[in-house]
Short mmCIF file of C-alpha atoms and ligand atoms in Angstrom, two decimals:
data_model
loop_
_atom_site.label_atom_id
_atom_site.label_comp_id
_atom_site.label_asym_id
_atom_site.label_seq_id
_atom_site.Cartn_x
_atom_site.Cartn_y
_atom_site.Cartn_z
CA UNK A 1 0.00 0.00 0.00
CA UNK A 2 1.20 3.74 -0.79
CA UNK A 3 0.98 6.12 1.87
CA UNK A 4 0.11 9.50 1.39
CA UNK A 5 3.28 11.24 0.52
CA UNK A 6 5.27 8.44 -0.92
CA UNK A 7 3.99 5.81 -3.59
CA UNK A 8 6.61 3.48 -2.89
CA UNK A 9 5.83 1.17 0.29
CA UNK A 10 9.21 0.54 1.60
CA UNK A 11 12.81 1.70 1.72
CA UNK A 12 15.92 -1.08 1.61
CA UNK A 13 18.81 0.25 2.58
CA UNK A 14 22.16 -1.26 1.96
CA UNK A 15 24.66 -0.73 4.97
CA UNK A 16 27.85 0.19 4.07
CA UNK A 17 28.69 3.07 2.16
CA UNK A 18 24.75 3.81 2.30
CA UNK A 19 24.45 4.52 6.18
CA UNK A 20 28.00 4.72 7.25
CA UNK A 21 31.49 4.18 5.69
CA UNK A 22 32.86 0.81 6.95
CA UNK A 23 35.22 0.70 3.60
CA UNK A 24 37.96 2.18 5.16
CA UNK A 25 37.91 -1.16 7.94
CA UNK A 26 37.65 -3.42 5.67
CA UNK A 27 40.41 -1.97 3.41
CA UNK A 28 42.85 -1.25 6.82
CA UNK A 29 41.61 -5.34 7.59
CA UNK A 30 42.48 -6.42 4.48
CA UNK A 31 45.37 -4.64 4.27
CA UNK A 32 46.94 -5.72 7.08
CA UNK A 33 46.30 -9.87 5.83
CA UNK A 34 47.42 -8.79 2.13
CA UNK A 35 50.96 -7.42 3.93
CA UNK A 36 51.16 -10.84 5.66
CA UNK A 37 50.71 -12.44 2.77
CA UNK A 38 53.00 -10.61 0.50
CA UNK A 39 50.51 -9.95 -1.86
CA UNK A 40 50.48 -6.06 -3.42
CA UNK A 41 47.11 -4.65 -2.22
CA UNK A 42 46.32 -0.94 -2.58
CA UNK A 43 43.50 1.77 -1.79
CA UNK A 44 42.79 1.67 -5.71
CA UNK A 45 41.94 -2.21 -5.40
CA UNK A 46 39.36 -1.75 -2.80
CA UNK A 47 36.66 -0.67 -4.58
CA UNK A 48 36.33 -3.79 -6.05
CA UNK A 49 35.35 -5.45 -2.42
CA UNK A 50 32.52 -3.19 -2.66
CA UNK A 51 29.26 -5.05 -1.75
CA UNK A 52 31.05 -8.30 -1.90
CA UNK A 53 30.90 -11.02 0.40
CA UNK A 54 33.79 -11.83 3.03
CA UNK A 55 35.02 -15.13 0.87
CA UNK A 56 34.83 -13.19 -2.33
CA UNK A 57 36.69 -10.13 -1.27
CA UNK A 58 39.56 -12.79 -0.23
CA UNK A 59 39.44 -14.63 -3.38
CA UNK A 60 39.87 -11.35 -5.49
CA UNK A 61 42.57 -10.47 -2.87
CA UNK A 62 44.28 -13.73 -4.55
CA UNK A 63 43.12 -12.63 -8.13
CA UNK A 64 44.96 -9.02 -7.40
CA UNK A 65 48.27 -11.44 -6.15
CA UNK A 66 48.03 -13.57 -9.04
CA UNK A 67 47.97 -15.94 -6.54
CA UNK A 68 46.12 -19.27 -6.10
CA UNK A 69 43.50 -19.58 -3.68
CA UNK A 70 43.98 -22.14 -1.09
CA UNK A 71 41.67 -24.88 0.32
CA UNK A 72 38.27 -24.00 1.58
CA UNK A 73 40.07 -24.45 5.39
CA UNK A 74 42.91 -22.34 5.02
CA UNK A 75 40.29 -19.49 3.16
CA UNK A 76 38.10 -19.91 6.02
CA UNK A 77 41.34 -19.10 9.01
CA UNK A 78 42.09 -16.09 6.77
CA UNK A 79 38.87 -14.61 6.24
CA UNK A 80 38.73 -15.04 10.34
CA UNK A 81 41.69 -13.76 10.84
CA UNK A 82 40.94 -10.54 8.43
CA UNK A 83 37.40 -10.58 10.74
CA UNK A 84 39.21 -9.82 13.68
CA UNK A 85 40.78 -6.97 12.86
CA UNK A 86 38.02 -5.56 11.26
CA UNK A 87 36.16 -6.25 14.89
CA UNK A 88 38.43 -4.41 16.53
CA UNK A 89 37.90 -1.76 13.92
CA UNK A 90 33.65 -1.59 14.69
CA UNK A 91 34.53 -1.15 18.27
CA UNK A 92 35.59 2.61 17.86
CA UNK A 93 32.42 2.85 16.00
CA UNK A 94 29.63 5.47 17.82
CA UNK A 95 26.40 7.34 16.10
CA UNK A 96 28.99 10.03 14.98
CA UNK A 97 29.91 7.25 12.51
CA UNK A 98 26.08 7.65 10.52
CA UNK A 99 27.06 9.37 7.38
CA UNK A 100 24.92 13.05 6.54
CA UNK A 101 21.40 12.35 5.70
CA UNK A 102 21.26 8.95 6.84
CA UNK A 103 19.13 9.32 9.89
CA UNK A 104 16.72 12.51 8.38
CA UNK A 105 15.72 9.84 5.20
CA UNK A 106 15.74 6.87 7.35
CA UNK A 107 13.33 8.93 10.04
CA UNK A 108 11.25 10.93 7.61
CA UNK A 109 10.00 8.14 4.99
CA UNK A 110 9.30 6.18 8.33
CA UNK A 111 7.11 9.14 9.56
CA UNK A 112 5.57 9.04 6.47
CA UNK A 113 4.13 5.48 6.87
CA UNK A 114 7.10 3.75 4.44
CA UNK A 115 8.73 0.76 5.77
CA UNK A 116 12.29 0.28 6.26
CA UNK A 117 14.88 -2.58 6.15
CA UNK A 118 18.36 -3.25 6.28
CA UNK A 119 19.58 -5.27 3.26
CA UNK A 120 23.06 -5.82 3.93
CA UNK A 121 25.47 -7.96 2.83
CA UNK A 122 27.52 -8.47 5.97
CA UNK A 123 27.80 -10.66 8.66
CA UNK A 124 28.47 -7.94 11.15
CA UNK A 125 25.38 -5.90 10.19
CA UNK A 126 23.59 -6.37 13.55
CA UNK A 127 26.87 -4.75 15.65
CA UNK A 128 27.33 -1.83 13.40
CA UNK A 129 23.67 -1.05 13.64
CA UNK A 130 24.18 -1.59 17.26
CA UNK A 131 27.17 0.65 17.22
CA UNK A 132 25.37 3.07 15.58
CA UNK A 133 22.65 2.82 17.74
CA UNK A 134 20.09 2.29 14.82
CA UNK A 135 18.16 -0.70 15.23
CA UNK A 136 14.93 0.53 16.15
CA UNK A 137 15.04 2.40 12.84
CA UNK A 138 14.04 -0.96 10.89
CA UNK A 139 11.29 -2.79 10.66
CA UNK A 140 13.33 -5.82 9.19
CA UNK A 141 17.01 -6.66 9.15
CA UNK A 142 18.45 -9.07 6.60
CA UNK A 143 22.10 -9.76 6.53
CA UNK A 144 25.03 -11.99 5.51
CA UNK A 145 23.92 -14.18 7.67
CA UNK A 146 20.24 -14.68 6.27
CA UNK A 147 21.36 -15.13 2.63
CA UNK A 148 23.26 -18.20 0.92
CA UNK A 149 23.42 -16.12 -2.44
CA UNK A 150 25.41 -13.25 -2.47
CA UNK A 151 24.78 -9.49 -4.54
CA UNK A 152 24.29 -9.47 -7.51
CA UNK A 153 21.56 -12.00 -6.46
CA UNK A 154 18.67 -10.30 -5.48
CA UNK A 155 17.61 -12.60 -2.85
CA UNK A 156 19.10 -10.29 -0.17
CA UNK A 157 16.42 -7.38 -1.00
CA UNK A 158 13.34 -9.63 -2.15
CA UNK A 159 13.71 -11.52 1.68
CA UNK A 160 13.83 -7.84 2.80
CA UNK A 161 10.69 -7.60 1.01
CA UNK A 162 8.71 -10.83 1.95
CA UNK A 163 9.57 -10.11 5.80
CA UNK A 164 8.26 -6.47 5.30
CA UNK A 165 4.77 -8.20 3.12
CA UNK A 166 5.56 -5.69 0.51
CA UNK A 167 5.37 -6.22 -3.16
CA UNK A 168 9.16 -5.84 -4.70
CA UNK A 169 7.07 -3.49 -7.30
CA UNK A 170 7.11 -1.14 -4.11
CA UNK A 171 10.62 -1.43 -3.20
CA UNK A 172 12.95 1.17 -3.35
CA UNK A 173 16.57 -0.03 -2.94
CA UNK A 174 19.65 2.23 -1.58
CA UNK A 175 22.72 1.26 -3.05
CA UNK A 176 26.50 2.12 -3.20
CA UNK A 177 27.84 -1.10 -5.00
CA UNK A 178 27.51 -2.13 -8.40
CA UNK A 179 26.68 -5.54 -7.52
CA UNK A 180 23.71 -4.08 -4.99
CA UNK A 181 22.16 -2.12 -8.17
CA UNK A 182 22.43 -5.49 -10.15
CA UNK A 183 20.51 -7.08 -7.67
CA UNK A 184 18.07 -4.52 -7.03
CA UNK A 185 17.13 -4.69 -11.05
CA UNK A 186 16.88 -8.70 -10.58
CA UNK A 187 14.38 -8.39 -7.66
CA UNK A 188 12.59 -5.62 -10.09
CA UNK A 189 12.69 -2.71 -7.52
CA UNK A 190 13.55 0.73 -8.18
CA UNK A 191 17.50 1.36 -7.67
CA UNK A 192 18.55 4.43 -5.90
CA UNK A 193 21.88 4.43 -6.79
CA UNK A 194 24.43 6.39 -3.92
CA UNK A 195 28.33 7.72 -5.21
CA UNK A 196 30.02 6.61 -8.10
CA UNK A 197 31.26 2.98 -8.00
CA UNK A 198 31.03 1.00 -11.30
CA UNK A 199 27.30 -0.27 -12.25
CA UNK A 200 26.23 2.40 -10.02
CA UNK A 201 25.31 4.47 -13.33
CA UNK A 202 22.53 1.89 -13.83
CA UNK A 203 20.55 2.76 -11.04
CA UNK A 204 17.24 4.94 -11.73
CA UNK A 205 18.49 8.19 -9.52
CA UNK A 206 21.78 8.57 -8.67
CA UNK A 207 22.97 11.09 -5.57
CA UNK A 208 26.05 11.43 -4.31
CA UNK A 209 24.71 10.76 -0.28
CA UNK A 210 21.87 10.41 0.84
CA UNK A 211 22.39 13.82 1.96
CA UNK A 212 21.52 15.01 -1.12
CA UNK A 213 18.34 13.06 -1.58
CA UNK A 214 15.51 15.10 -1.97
CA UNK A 215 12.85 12.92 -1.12
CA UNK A 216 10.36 14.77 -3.46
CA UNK A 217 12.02 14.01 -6.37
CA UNK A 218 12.64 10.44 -5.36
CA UNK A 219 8.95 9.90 -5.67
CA UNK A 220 8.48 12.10 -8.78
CA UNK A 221 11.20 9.23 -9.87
CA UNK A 222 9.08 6.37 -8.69
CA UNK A 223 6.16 7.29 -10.09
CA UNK A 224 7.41 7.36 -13.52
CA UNK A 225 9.51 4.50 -13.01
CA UNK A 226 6.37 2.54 -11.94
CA UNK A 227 4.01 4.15 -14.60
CA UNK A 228 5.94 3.23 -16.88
CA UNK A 229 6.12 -0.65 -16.38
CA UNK A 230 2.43 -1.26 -16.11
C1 LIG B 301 29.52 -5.50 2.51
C2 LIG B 301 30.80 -4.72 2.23
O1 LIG B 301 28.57 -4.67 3.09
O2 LIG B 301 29.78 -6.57 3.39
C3 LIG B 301 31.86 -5.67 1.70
O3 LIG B 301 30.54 -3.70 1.28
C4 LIG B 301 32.06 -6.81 2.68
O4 LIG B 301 33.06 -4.96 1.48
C5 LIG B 301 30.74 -7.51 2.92
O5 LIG B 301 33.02 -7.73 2.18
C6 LIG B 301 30.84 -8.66 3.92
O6 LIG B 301 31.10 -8.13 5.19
P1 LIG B 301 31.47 -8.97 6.49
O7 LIG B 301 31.29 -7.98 7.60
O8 LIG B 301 30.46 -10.10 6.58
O9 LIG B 301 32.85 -9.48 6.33
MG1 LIG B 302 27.49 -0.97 0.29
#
């Protein structure tokens, strides 16, 4: 059901990058197991581990190193060990760490009537929202730890949707990663597409924070965007 200022029913909102910059941790985590295993690693790499799950960002780790990837054990005590450090990372983490706009979009489509959910693809979703002290701000929370299939499958938003009972038709999805817009297209909701990563350029509205989101325009953007599929 609409509501009366929005058309759209719901708001899924990716974690990192969307609500708060964890990057930086997972590049300074990564980093840190890339050194150790004397494989080159740089800032300009890290945008590929964008939206990507924990085993995938180590396997492109080994694709950077031209480097085989070892046995499923050994990939398993390094993606632990890389989770530690990034742990130790989320503990300095406090509401200051929201990005601009995050909590005035979250707060005002939820005054509105809209519901909200986390669509995340990490594992330590529930501790950063924690950290953040955001919780309470979503009606449903569905993580790396929810999913089997990772982004660019949609299954991570249209589980979002089904524990919400909205229609995907009535999703919006907030995105930073290329793979999240992919996999907002595949579960057929409209793509709000935030910064400039590849595949971003897909989405239906692009802004460069969701501080800049005027929320009037994103349903002007809807509306079309639904009109014009029926
Ligand atoms: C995504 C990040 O939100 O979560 C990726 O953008 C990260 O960079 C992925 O790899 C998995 O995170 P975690 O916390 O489960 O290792
Ligand atoms: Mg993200």
């Amino acid at each position: 059901m609409a509501t009366d200022r929005f058309s759209f029913s719901a708001v899924i909102f990716d974690l990192d990058g969307v609500i708060t910059d964890t990057s930086e941790f997972h590049y300074l985590a990564w980093k840190r197991l890339a050194d150790e295993l004397g494989i080159d690693f740089g800032r300009a790499d890290n945008d590929r581990l964008r939206g990507v799950s924990r085993v995938r960002s180590l396997e492109i780790i080994f694709e950077i190193g031209n480097r085989e990837m070892p046995e499923k054990a050994e990939a398993e005590k390094l993606a632990a060990k890389k989770n530690e450090w990034y742990k130790e990372y989320l503990s300095g983490m406090s509401p200051n760490d929201l990005l601009p706009g995050a909590r005035r979009v979250i707060e005002t489509v939820r005054a509105a009537g809209v519901k909200t959910a986390l669509g995340s693809a990490s594992k330590n979703a529930p501790t950063v929202l924690k950290r953040l002290k955001i919780t309470d701000l979503f009606d449903a929370t569905v993580d790396g730890n929810d999913v089997g299939k990772a982004k660019p499958d949609p299954e991570v938003f249209l589980l979002g949707a089904q524990k919400l009972g909205v229609d995907p038709s009535l999703c919006v999805v907030a995105e930073d990663a290329g793979a999240g817009i992919e996999a907002a297209i595949r579960a057929r909701m409209f793509a709000l597409g935030i910064g400039t990563a590849d595949g971003v350029e897909k989405a239906e509205l692009i802004v460069p924070g969701l501080g800049d989101l005027e929320l009037e325009e994103l349903e002007t953007r809807f509306k079309a965007w639904r009109g014009g599929r029926s």
